[in-house]
Amino acid sequence: MWNPKRENGLKQLERFVARSGREYAAQRNFDLGMNRHEHVSKLSPWVRHRIISEEEVVTAVLEKHTLSGAEKFVQEVFWRTYWKGWLETHPSVWKDYTVRTSKLAKELEINTSLREQFVNATTGKTGIACFDDWTHELIESGYLHNHARMWFASIWVFTLKLPWELGADFFLRHLLDGDPASNTLSWRWVAGLHTKGKTYLARSDNISKFTKGRYTNITQLSKEALPANFVAEAPSLLPLPVHEPFKSGVPTGLLLTDEDLNPTELVRKIGPLAAVANFSSVEQRSSFPISSNVSDFVCGAHKDAGLRLRQTKCLNDSLISECKSVKSICEWALRNNLNQVVTPHISVGPTQDALGGLSEELQSKGINFCQVIARWDLMSWPHSSRGFFKLRKKIPTILSEVPLI
Ligand SMILES: Cc1cc2nc3c(=O)[nH]c(=O)nc-3n(C[C@H](O)[C@H](O)[C@H](O)COP(=O)(O)OP(=O)(O)OC[C@H]3O[C@@H](n4cnc5c(N)ncnc54)[C@H](O)[C@@H]3O)c2cc1C
């Protein structure tokens, strides 16, 4: 179902658009089981890697529906934008998460009881039928319905009493849409760390209703979700990243990362490209091995992006290079006599971690490095540093000001 090619994502969008209005609002919370997620778009793997942009999705929907008719769906797309913008101004949350996850990975080696619980949860052997089924679905398909993700995270934290960071890491390794912002912050939200003191409790009657009775009378679930064990830290608020202008008319290379694999607006502005490099940080999403579903999807997505660029810009094979490190990107830039390297903005997460120091390395060789923020983000992120409500209020203004495609 999730072939990374852009044309497949566009077909999926086309199929879904008619259902993105009132039908989505009424049915979206029902999880009908693996391969039966008819009421949601299943676009997230393409959107996560910006193979299809949020702007394109919302434009297609608003061509068929009014904003009030598709309000719920549009808001859900903006949840993604909100999480990304929030993490940009609170990068310490991602840093703390990666440090904690690495520590916990070491603890798993020595703490046998933690390891046993963790292995049971991640192999679908807890004895909680719904949870075990979701584990298998996640591993097999690389996708879980939003409601299942909420129930799963809640059971992980409050019933199994496992550290939330290990659950977030498990998701990041297996979700085709695994995203440092949406994933980490949704897990924190369930655990009561995002909205102070507000946790999410998975209840048997709610699971039964929204799985249409597939799971009933789940007696093992925790009856309470106390945030008491958590120290709700006050993460530091940093300014948003700045938009970096690039020079025109100089030999320019485009760096494609997992964060934006269809930067058409940017490519149009740059003009002829001297060279293109692909860099994937998929293996750095976790200190545990990444699911082959995920690495195959990302690898396929990079190949497809290269093919599309070649078609539109007449770049031949020799001008597209695969780079695996900061060093190899610098070598690529020097080999192609580049004056500047331009890339869509690299937001907080594994790609930014993996490319730490790239700007300085390039500058030391006299090569300019520019990260360009998409207009959708530029319009939305200034309203994303506090609660979602603030951004939600701005949606009509943003949509009227962003010249939709
Ligand atoms: C614990 C937990 C972990 C999650 N991890 C991720 C993740 O790693 N990556 C990810 O993209 N989403 C994540 N989500 C959010 C949400 O579950 C998925 O975006 C959604 O289920 C994707 O399916 P869809 O494309 O069919 O969504 P639809 O309902 O069709 O929504 C359309 C698009 O809107 C965005 N969206 C919808 N709901 C949300 C939401 N609650 N938060 C952020 N964006 C949303 C997605 O880009 C999605 O493709 C997580 C949610 C929870 C509770």
Tab-separated table of C-alpha atoms and ligand atoms in Angstrom:
chain	number	residue	atom	x	y	z
A	1	MET	CA	0.000	0.000	0.000
A	2	TRP	CA	2.857	2.410	0.785
A	3	ASN	CA	5.014	2.480	-2.299
A	4	PRO	CA	7.141	5.609	-1.779
A	5	LYS	CA	6.773	6.920	-5.328
A	6	ARG	CA	5.175	10.358	-5.406
A	7	GLU	CA	2.707	9.271	-8.072
A	8	ASN	CA	1.368	6.602	-5.696
A	9	GLY	CA	0.908	9.145	-2.927
A	10	LEU	CA	-0.911	11.458	-5.323
A	11	LYS	CA	-3.232	8.628	-6.366
A	12	GLN	CA	-3.933	7.895	-2.713
A	13	LEU	CA	-4.739	11.575	-2.155
A	14	GLU	CA	-7.047	11.627	-5.166
A	15	ARG	CA	-8.903	8.543	-3.912
A	16	PHE	CA	-9.324	9.995	-0.438
A	17	VAL	CA	-10.338	13.589	-1.171
A	18	ALA	CA	-14.074	12.844	-1.528
A	19	ARG	CA	-14.060	11.321	1.991
A	20	SER	CA	-12.091	14.121	3.684
A	21	GLY	CA	-15.176	16.184	4.606
A	22	ARG	CA	-18.043	15.198	6.907
A	23	GLU	CA	-17.349	11.484	6.456
A	24	TYR	CA	-13.849	11.922	7.871
A	25	ALA	CA	-15.149	14.002	10.797
A	26	ALA	CA	-17.723	11.337	11.702
A	27	GLN	CA	-15.695	8.175	11.094
A	28	ARG	CA	-12.028	9.021	11.584
A	29	ASN	CA	-11.796	7.631	15.124
A	30	PHE	CA	-12.840	4.104	14.131
A	31	ASP	CA	-9.973	1.648	13.857
A	32	LEU	CA	-11.286	-1.138	11.630
A	33	GLY	CA	-8.108	-3.247	11.768
A	34	MET	CA	-5.082	-3.921	9.596
A	35	ASN	CA	-5.534	-3.063	5.893
A	36	ARG	CA	-9.041	-1.769	6.600
A	37	HIS	CA	-8.327	1.848	7.546
A	38	GLU	CA	-10.890	3.210	5.129
A	39	HIS	CA	-11.869	6.312	7.074
A	40	VAL	CA	-8.465	8.000	7.223
A	41	SER	CA	-6.184	9.096	4.404
A	42	LYS	CA	-3.102	6.909	5.128
A	43	LEU	CA	-1.055	9.684	3.532
A	44	SER	CA	1.324	10.102	6.470
A	45	PRO	CA	4.375	8.215	5.070
A	46	TRP	CA	4.450	10.539	2.036
A	47	VAL	CA	3.641	13.652	4.053
A	48	ARG	CA	6.303	12.827	6.679
A	49	HIS	CA	9.004	12.942	3.998
A	50	ARG	CA	7.296	15.811	2.142
A	51	ILE	CA	7.019	13.652	-0.944
A	52	ILE	CA	3.598	15.289	-0.868
A	53	SER	CA	3.419	18.541	1.066
A	54	GLU	CA	0.821	19.632	3.614
A	55	GLU	CA	0.023	22.464	1.221
A	56	GLU	CA	-0.755	20.041	-1.616
A	57	VAL	CA	-2.955	17.875	0.600
A	58	VAL	CA	-4.968	20.827	1.907
A	59	THR	CA	-5.255	22.367	-1.575
A	60	ALA	CA	-6.674	19.143	-3.030
A	61	VAL	CA	-9.166	18.879	-0.164
A	62	LEU	CA	-10.289	22.505	-0.427
A	63	GLU	CA	-10.922	22.103	-4.136
A	64	LYS	CA	-13.708	19.660	-3.240
A	65	HIS	CA	-14.885	20.957	0.161
A	66	THR	CA	-15.329	24.256	1.963
A	67	LEU	CA	-13.001	24.905	4.885
A	68	SER	CA	-15.842	24.363	7.349
A	69	GLY	CA	-16.836	21.129	5.556
A	70	ALA	CA	-13.300	19.723	5.832
A	71	GLU	CA	-12.395	21.533	9.045
A	72	LYS	CA	-11.535	18.397	11.005
A	73	PHE	CA	-9.226	16.976	8.346
A	74	VAL	CA	-7.466	20.308	7.761
A	75	GLN	CA	-6.956	20.666	11.519
A	76	GLU	CA	-5.338	17.233	11.688
A	77	VAL	CA	-2.866	18.243	8.968
A	78	PHE	CA	-2.097	21.348	11.028
A	79	TRP	CA	-1.410	19.153	14.083
A	80	ARG	CA	1.629	17.909	12.191
A	81	THR	CA	2.696	21.492	11.412
A	82	TYR	CA	2.146	22.438	15.059
A	83	TRP	CA	4.295	19.604	16.428
A	84	LYS	CA	7.110	20.433	13.977
A	85	GLY	CA	6.996	24.136	14.849
A	86	TRP	CA	6.822	23.402	18.590
A	87	LEU	CA	9.916	21.190	18.472
A	88	GLU	CA	11.828	23.861	16.539
A	89	THR	CA	11.487	26.155	19.538
A	90	HIS	CA	11.990	23.394	22.137
A	91	PRO	CA	14.911	21.376	20.714
A	92	SER	CA	16.059	20.276	24.178
A	93	VAL	CA	13.041	17.934	24.288
A	94	TRP	CA	14.447	15.948	21.353
A	95	LYS	CA	17.980	16.025	22.801
A	96	ASP	CA	16.787	14.775	26.208
A	97	TYR	CA	14.750	12.047	24.501
A	98	THR	CA	17.759	10.746	22.527
A	99	VAL	CA	20.005	10.814	25.609
A	100	ARG	CA	17.371	8.979	27.711
A	101	THR	CA	16.743	6.396	24.980
A	102	SER	CA	20.449	5.575	24.686
A	103	LYS	CA	20.681	5.228	28.496
A	104	LEU	CA	17.616	2.964	28.540
A	105	ALA	CA	19.055	0.835	25.719
A	106	LYS	CA	22.075	0.195	27.978
A	107	GLU	CA	19.848	-0.470	30.971
A	108	LEU	CA	17.994	-3.117	28.972
A	109	GLU	CA	21.248	-5.053	28.724
A	110	ILE	CA	21.601	-5.348	32.504
A	111	ASN	CA	18.067	-5.060	33.906
A	112	THR	CA	16.477	-8.457	33.194
A	113	SER	CA	13.006	-7.608	34.455
A	114	LEU	CA	12.829	-4.430	32.318
A	115	ARG	CA	14.176	-6.414	29.354
A	116	GLU	CA	11.577	-9.149	29.770
A	117	GLN	CA	8.683	-6.647	29.884
A	118	PHE	CA	10.137	-4.742	26.941
A	119	VAL	CA	10.582	-7.897	24.829
A	120	ASN	CA	7.025	-9.015	25.614
A	121	ALA	CA	5.653	-5.628	24.575
A	122	THR	CA	7.664	-5.368	21.367
A	123	THR	CA	6.977	-8.931	20.233
A	124	GLY	CA	3.257	-8.899	21.009
A	125	LYS	CA	3.332	-11.251	24.002
A	126	THR	CA	1.776	-9.209	26.798
A	127	GLY	CA	-1.478	-11.180	26.835
A	128	ILE	CA	-3.478	-7.969	26.191
A	129	ALA	CA	-5.039	-9.009	22.872
A	130	CYS	CA	-5.568	-5.572	21.330
A	131	PHE	CA	-2.093	-4.375	22.304
A	132	ASP	CA	-0.432	-7.533	20.955
A	133	ASP	CA	-2.365	-7.225	17.683
A	134	TRP	CA	-1.296	-3.591	17.279
A	135	THR	CA	2.325	-4.609	17.872
A	136	HIS	CA	2.074	-7.180	15.068
A	137	GLU	CA	0.272	-4.728	12.789
A	138	LEU	CA	2.926	-2.070	13.367
A	139	ILE	CA	5.803	-4.458	12.677
A	140	GLU	CA	4.162	-5.958	9.606
A	141	SER	CA	2.629	-2.935	7.961
A	142	GLY	CA	4.583	0.090	9.269
A	143	TYR	CA	1.316	1.853	10.115
A	144	LEU	CA	-1.156	2.181	12.982
A	145	HIS	CA	-4.412	4.113	13.119
A	146	ASN	CA	-4.199	7.282	15.241
A	147	HIS	CA	-6.578	5.934	17.884
A	148	ALA	CA	-4.576	2.690	18.127
A	149	ARG	CA	-1.405	4.758	18.583
A	150	MET	CA	-3.051	6.607	21.488
A	151	TRP	CA	-4.315	3.399	23.142
A	152	PHE	CA	-0.991	1.647	22.538
A	153	ALA	CA	1.064	4.483	24.061
A	154	SER	CA	-1.293	4.731	27.034
A	155	ILE	CA	-1.165	0.985	27.746
A	156	TRP	CA	2.641	1.023	27.341
A	157	VAL	CA	3.033	3.796	29.915
A	158	PHE	CA	0.203	3.253	32.425
A	159	THR	CA	-0.561	-0.476	32.271
A	160	LEU	CA	2.809	-1.997	31.370
A	161	LYS	CA	4.642	0.795	33.191
A	162	LEU	CA	7.408	0.917	30.614
A	163	PRO	CA	9.399	4.141	29.987
A	164	TRP	CA	7.637	6.260	27.331
A	165	GLU	CA	10.927	6.906	25.529
A	166	LEU	CA	11.349	3.190	24.702
A	167	GLY	CA	7.823	3.119	23.252
A	168	ALA	CA	8.454	6.236	21.175
A	169	ASP	CA	11.664	4.658	19.915
A	170	PHE	CA	9.823	1.421	19.041
A	171	PHE	CA	7.341	3.495	16.972
A	172	LEU	CA	10.122	5.474	15.297
A	173	ARG	CA	11.826	2.268	14.201
A	174	HIS	CA	8.678	0.775	12.686
A	175	LEU	CA	6.383	3.575	11.499
A	176	LEU	CA	6.763	4.508	7.832
A	177	ASP	CA	5.741	7.997	8.938
A	178	GLY	CA	8.072	7.958	11.993
A	179	ASP	CA	8.675	11.606	12.730
A	180	PRO	CA	10.807	13.155	15.492
A	181	ALA	CA	8.204	15.848	16.224
A	182	SER	CA	4.808	14.122	15.786
A	183	ASN	CA	6.007	10.930	17.446
A	184	THR	CA	8.027	12.230	20.399
A	185	LEU	CA	5.506	14.933	21.244
A	186	SER	CA	2.454	12.668	20.900
A	187	TRP	CA	4.051	10.161	23.292
A	188	ARG	CA	4.802	12.997	25.702
A	189	TRP	CA	1.211	14.197	25.349
A	190	VAL	CA	-0.170	10.726	26.225
A	191	ALA	CA	2.205	10.487	29.181
A	192	GLY	CA	1.117	13.887	30.537
A	193	LEU	CA	4.303	15.787	29.733
A	194	HIS	CA	3.019	18.127	27.056
A	195	THR	CA	-0.071	19.608	28.649
A	196	LYS	CA	0.924	19.726	32.286
A	197	GLY	CA	-0.920	17.140	34.359
A	198	LYS	CA	-3.119	15.968	31.442
A	199	THR	CA	-2.671	12.304	30.584
A	200	TYR	CA	-4.487	10.000	28.179
A	201	LEU	CA	-6.060	6.858	29.640
A	202	ALA	CA	-7.022	3.955	27.320
A	203	ARG	CA	-10.410	2.588	28.472
A	204	SER	CA	-11.959	-0.752	27.586
A	205	ASP	CA	-15.343	0.733	26.578
A	206	ASN	CA	-13.707	3.305	24.314
A	207	ILE	CA	-11.544	0.645	22.618
A	208	SER	CA	-14.581	-1.590	22.212
A	209	LYS	CA	-16.692	1.192	20.660
A	210	PHE	CA	-14.050	2.429	18.230
A	211	THR	CA	-12.875	-1.030	17.145
A	212	LYS	CA	-16.536	-1.944	16.488
A	213	GLY	CA	-16.449	-4.607	19.169
A	214	ARG	CA	-13.295	-6.403	18.000
A	215	TYR	CA	-11.950	-6.073	21.541
A	216	THR	CA	-14.298	-6.016	24.530
A	217	ASN	CA	-14.021	-6.370	28.275
A	218	ILE	CA	-10.299	-5.736	28.448
A	219	THR	CA	-9.823	-6.289	32.142
A	220	GLN	CA	-6.028	-5.878	32.296
A	221	LEU	CA	-5.990	-2.121	31.638
A	222	SER	CA	-4.854	0.356	34.273
A	223	LYS	CA	-7.791	2.293	35.703
A	224	GLU	CA	-5.729	5.411	36.213
A	225	ALA	CA	-3.163	7.468	34.373
A	226	LEU	CA	-1.374	9.483	36.999
A	227	PRO	CA	1.242	11.932	35.851
A	228	ALA	CA	2.759	11.723	39.358
A	229	ASN	CA	5.856	9.777	38.330
A	230	PHE	CA	6.767	12.340	35.726
A	231	VAL	CA	8.716	15.476	36.282
A	232	ALA	CA	7.043	17.764	33.785
A	233	GLU	CA	10.153	19.714	32.856
A	234	ALA	CA	9.884	23.225	31.494
A	235	PRO	CA	11.831	22.959	28.244
A	236	SER	CA	13.675	26.021	27.056
A	237	LEU	CA	12.004	28.151	24.406
A	238	LEU	CA	14.377	29.132	21.595
A	239	PRO	CA	13.731	31.529	18.720
A	240	LEU	CA	12.519	30.019	15.457
A	241	PRO	CA	15.176	29.279	12.819
A	242	VAL	CA	15.689	32.051	10.298
A	243	HIS	CA	15.027	31.870	6.601
A	244	GLU	CA	18.404	31.860	4.834
A	245	PRO	CA	18.500	33.569	1.426
A	246	PHE	CA	20.650	32.024	-1.278
A	247	LYS	CA	22.617	33.630	-4.118
A	248	SER	CA	21.388	33.411	-7.698
A	249	GLY	CA	23.549	32.715	-10.712
A	250	VAL	CA	26.350	30.839	-8.883
A	251	PRO	CA	27.135	27.086	-9.166
A	252	THR	CA	24.593	25.602	-6.751
A	253	GLY	CA	24.108	22.088	-5.464
A	254	LEU	CA	20.865	20.786	-3.967
A	255	LEU	CA	21.033	18.565	-0.888
A	256	LEU	CA	18.028	16.250	-0.555
A	257	THR	CA	17.332	14.817	2.893
A	258	ASP	CA	14.568	12.686	4.454
A	259	GLU	CA	12.887	15.946	5.521
A	260	ASP	CA	11.745	17.125	2.069
A	261	LEU	CA	11.931	14.906	-0.968
A	262	ASN	CA	9.966	17.108	-3.353
A	263	PRO	CA	11.236	20.682	-2.983
A	264	THR	CA	9.744	21.874	-6.289
A	265	GLU	CA	9.140	25.438	-5.118
A	266	LEU	CA	12.784	25.706	-4.048
A	267	VAL	CA	14.166	24.105	-7.225
A	268	ARG	CA	12.124	26.529	-9.321
A	269	LYS	CA	13.651	29.454	-7.440
A	270	ILE	CA	17.236	28.183	-7.629
A	271	GLY	CA	17.161	27.626	-11.393
A	272	PRO	CA	19.642	25.264	-13.060
A	273	LEU	CA	21.326	22.942	-10.573
A	274	ALA	CA	25.010	22.093	-10.883
A	275	ALA	CA	24.604	18.883	-8.873
A	276	VAL	CA	22.302	17.004	-6.495
A	277	ALA	CA	23.207	14.910	-3.440
A	278	ASN	CA	20.982	12.565	-1.445
A	279	PHE	CA	21.555	12.103	2.266
A	280	SER	CA	19.418	9.805	4.401
A	281	SER	CA	19.520	9.658	8.191
A	282	VAL	CA	17.084	6.755	8.387
A	283	GLU	CA	19.556	4.494	10.202
A	284	GLN	CA	20.126	7.230	12.801
A	285	ARG	CA	16.455	7.364	13.852
A	286	SER	CA	17.303	4.991	16.707
A	287	SER	CA	20.215	3.254	18.375
A	288	PHE	CA	18.302	-0.010	17.716
A	289	PRO	CA	18.065	-1.438	14.171
A	290	ILE	CA	15.454	0.227	11.950
A	291	SER	CA	12.723	-1.924	10.379
A	292	SER	CA	13.481	-2.860	6.772
A	293	ASN	CA	9.986	-1.580	5.819
A	294	VAL	CA	11.081	1.879	6.927
A	295	SER	CA	14.572	1.853	5.393
A	296	ASP	CA	13.211	0.454	2.102
A	297	PHE	CA	10.524	3.145	2.000
A	298	VAL	CA	13.021	5.957	2.596
A	299	CYS	CA	15.557	4.518	0.158
A	300	GLY	CA	12.848	4.174	-2.525
A	301	ALA	CA	11.660	7.707	-1.827
A	302	HIS	CA	15.170	9.125	-2.381
A	303	LYS	CA	15.510	7.182	-5.657
A	304	ASP	CA	12.144	8.469	-6.871
A	305	ALA	CA	13.089	12.051	-5.934
A	306	GLY	CA	16.281	11.714	-7.977
A	307	LEU	CA	14.374	10.330	-10.958
A	308	ARG	CA	11.881	13.184	-10.858
A	309	LEU	CA	14.632	15.792	-10.641
A	310	ARG	CA	16.395	14.211	-13.582
A	311	GLN	CA	13.204	14.417	-15.631
A	312	THR	CA	12.443	18.032	-14.786
A	313	LYS	CA	15.963	19.420	-14.712
A	314	CYS	CA	17.647	17.145	-17.262
A	315	LEU	CA	20.249	16.098	-14.737
A	316	ASN	CA	22.122	12.997	-15.738
A	317	ASP	CA	23.115	10.146	-13.427
A	318	SER	CA	26.590	11.452	-12.822
A	319	LEU	CA	25.216	14.648	-11.271
A	320	ILE	CA	23.287	12.827	-8.535
A	321	SER	CA	25.419	11.440	-5.735
A	322	GLU	CA	24.541	9.493	-2.640
A	323	CYS	CA	26.352	10.907	0.398
A	324	LYS	CA	26.631	9.150	3.728
A	325	SER	CA	28.377	11.690	5.950
A	326	VAL	CA	29.287	15.346	6.400
A	327	LYS	CA	32.687	14.503	4.932
A	328	SER	CA	31.243	12.971	1.772
A	329	ILE	CA	28.879	15.955	1.275
A	330	CYS	CA	31.898	18.284	1.461
A	331	GLU	CA	33.782	16.119	-1.047
A	332	TRP	CA	30.757	16.141	-3.376
A	333	ALA	CA	30.547	19.949	-3.145
A	334	LEU	CA	34.268	20.352	-3.905
A	335	ARG	CA	34.203	17.790	-6.735
A	336	ASN	CA	31.391	19.711	-8.423
A	337	ASN	CA	33.027	23.125	-7.856
A	338	LEU	CA	29.983	24.381	-5.991
A	339	ASN	CA	29.762	27.884	-4.653
A	340	GLN	CA	26.783	27.086	-2.463
A	341	VAL	CA	24.731	24.148	-1.196
A	342	VAL	CA	21.015	24.715	-0.725
A	343	THR	CA	18.631	22.412	1.140
A	344	PRO	CA	15.058	22.605	2.410
A	345	HIS	CA	15.165	23.477	6.120
A	346	ILE	CA	16.350	20.548	8.245
A	347	SER	CA	14.168	20.524	11.311
A	348	VAL	CA	15.037	19.175	14.761
A	349	GLY	CA	15.601	15.416	14.652
A	350	PRO	CA	17.979	12.741	13.385
A	351	THR	CA	18.880	14.498	10.107
A	352	GLN	CA	19.882	17.644	11.972
A	353	ASP	CA	21.876	15.527	14.443
A	354	ALA	CA	23.614	13.601	11.650
A	355	LEU	CA	24.495	16.791	9.748
A	356	GLY	CA	25.774	18.742	12.774
A	357	GLY	CA	28.864	20.685	11.717
A	358	LEU	CA	28.080	20.565	7.972
A	359	SER	CA	27.568	24.312	7.676
A	360	GLU	CA	30.926	25.061	9.353
A	361	GLU	CA	32.758	22.429	7.261
A	362	LEU	CA	31.393	23.861	4.014
A	363	GLN	CA	32.075	27.454	5.075
A	364	SER	CA	35.680	26.529	5.892
A	365	LYS	CA	36.028	25.479	2.240
A	366	GLY	CA	34.483	28.718	1.003
A	367	ILE	CA	31.120	27.110	0.214
A	368	ASN	CA	27.911	28.748	1.368
A	369	PHE	CA	25.245	26.536	3.052
A	370	CYS	CA	21.602	27.689	2.996
A	371	GLN	CA	18.557	26.080	4.566
A	372	VAL	CA	15.308	27.361	3.132
A	373	ILE	CA	12.078	27.179	5.149
A	374	ALA	CA	8.909	26.305	3.214
A	375	ARG	CA	6.288	29.090	3.152
A	376	TRP	CA	3.735	26.803	4.882
A	377	ASP	CA	6.084	26.513	7.864
A	378	LEU	CA	7.056	30.177	7.752
A	379	MET	CA	3.395	31.132	8.083
A	380	SER	CA	2.497	28.546	10.725
A	381	TRP	CA	5.453	28.123	13.039
A	382	PRO	CA	5.226	31.577	14.647
A	383	HIS	CA	1.873	30.383	16.098
A	384	SER	CA	3.120	26.954	17.182
A	385	SER	CA	5.279	27.601	20.210
A	386	ARG	CA	2.493	27.214	22.798
A	387	GLY	CA	-0.798	25.255	22.642
A	388	PHE	CA	-2.426	23.977	19.410
A	389	PHE	CA	-5.436	26.247	19.946
A	390	LYS	CA	-3.364	29.331	19.068
A	391	LEU	CA	-2.423	27.843	15.686
A	392	ARG	CA	-5.937	26.482	15.094
A	393	LYS	CA	-7.376	29.995	15.370
A	394	LYS	CA	-4.967	31.170	12.661
A	395	ILE	CA	-5.804	28.440	10.123
A	396	PRO	CA	-8.234	30.558	8.014
A	397	THR	CA	-5.734	33.451	7.912
A	398	ILE	CA	-2.838	31.176	7.020
A	399	LEU	CA	-4.845	29.523	4.255
A	400	SER	CA	-5.892	32.877	2.850
A	401	GLU	CA	-2.311	34.161	2.878
A	402	VAL	CA	-0.415	31.095	1.684
A	403	PRO	CA	-0.961	31.150	-2.067
A	404	LEU	CA	-2.174	27.565	-2.296
A	405	ILE	CA	-0.860	25.676	-5.314
B	1	LIG	C1	1.661	7.984	20.170
B	1	LIG	C2	1.515	8.607	18.804
B	1	LIG	C3	2.595	8.598	17.924
B	1	LIG	C4	2.479	9.192	16.664
B	1	LIG	N1	3.580	9.181	15.818
B	1	LIG	C5	3.490	9.804	14.608
B	1	LIG	C6	4.611	9.832	13.731
B	1	LIG	O1	5.701	9.339	14.036
B	1	LIG	N2	4.457	10.435	12.523
B	1	LIG	C7	3.262	11.024	12.135
B	1	LIG	O2	3.187	11.536	11.015
B	1	LIG	N3	2.207	11.021	12.976
B	1	LIG	C8	2.267	10.441	14.179
B	1	LIG	N4	1.176	10.438	15.007
B	1	LIG	C9	-0.035	11.203	14.610
B	1	LIG	C10	-1.106	10.410	13.849
B	1	LIG	O3	-1.393	9.234	14.521
B	1	LIG	C11	-0.699	10.090	12.402
B	1	LIG	O4	-0.228	11.258	11.744
B	1	LIG	C12	-1.881	9.547	11.610
B	1	LIG	O5	-2.419	8.435	12.262
B	1	LIG	C13	-1.438	9.175	10.209
B	1	LIG	O6	-2.432	8.496	9.523
B	1	LIG	P1	-3.223	9.155	8.312
B	1	LIG	O7	-2.283	9.702	7.299
B	1	LIG	O8	-4.202	8.144	7.835
B	1	LIG	O9	-3.955	10.363	9.049
B	1	LIG	P2	-5.211	11.255	8.662
B	1	LIG	O10	-6.163	11.183	9.781
B	1	LIG	O11	-5.721	10.948	7.319
B	1	LIG	O12	-4.601	12.728	8.691
B	1	LIG	C14	-4.025	13.389	7.554
B	1	LIG	C15	-2.621	13.854	7.881
B	1	LIG	O13	-2.619	14.770	8.972
B	1	LIG	C16	-1.492	14.555	9.826
B	1	LIG	N5	-1.999	14.124	11.143
B	1	LIG	C17	-3.171	13.520	11.416
B	1	LIG	N6	-3.338	13.346	12.744
B	1	LIG	C18	-2.237	13.848	13.320
B	1	LIG	C19	-1.801	13.988	14.662
B	1	LIG	N7	-2.552	13.595	15.706
B	1	LIG	N8	-0.587	14.525	14.895
B	1	LIG	C20	0.190	14.956	13.877
B	1	LIG	N9	-0.172	14.865	12.585
B	1	LIG	C21	-1.368	14.336	12.306
B	1	LIG	C22	-0.671	13.442	9.169
B	1	LIG	O14	0.339	14.041	8.398
B	1	LIG	C23	-1.691	12.734	8.312
B	1	LIG	O15	-1.101	12.098	7.191
B	1	LIG	C24	1.259	9.827	16.281
B	1	LIG	C25	0.175	9.812	17.168
B	1	LIG	C26	0.297	9.207	18.422
B	1	LIG	C27	-0.887	9.228	19.342
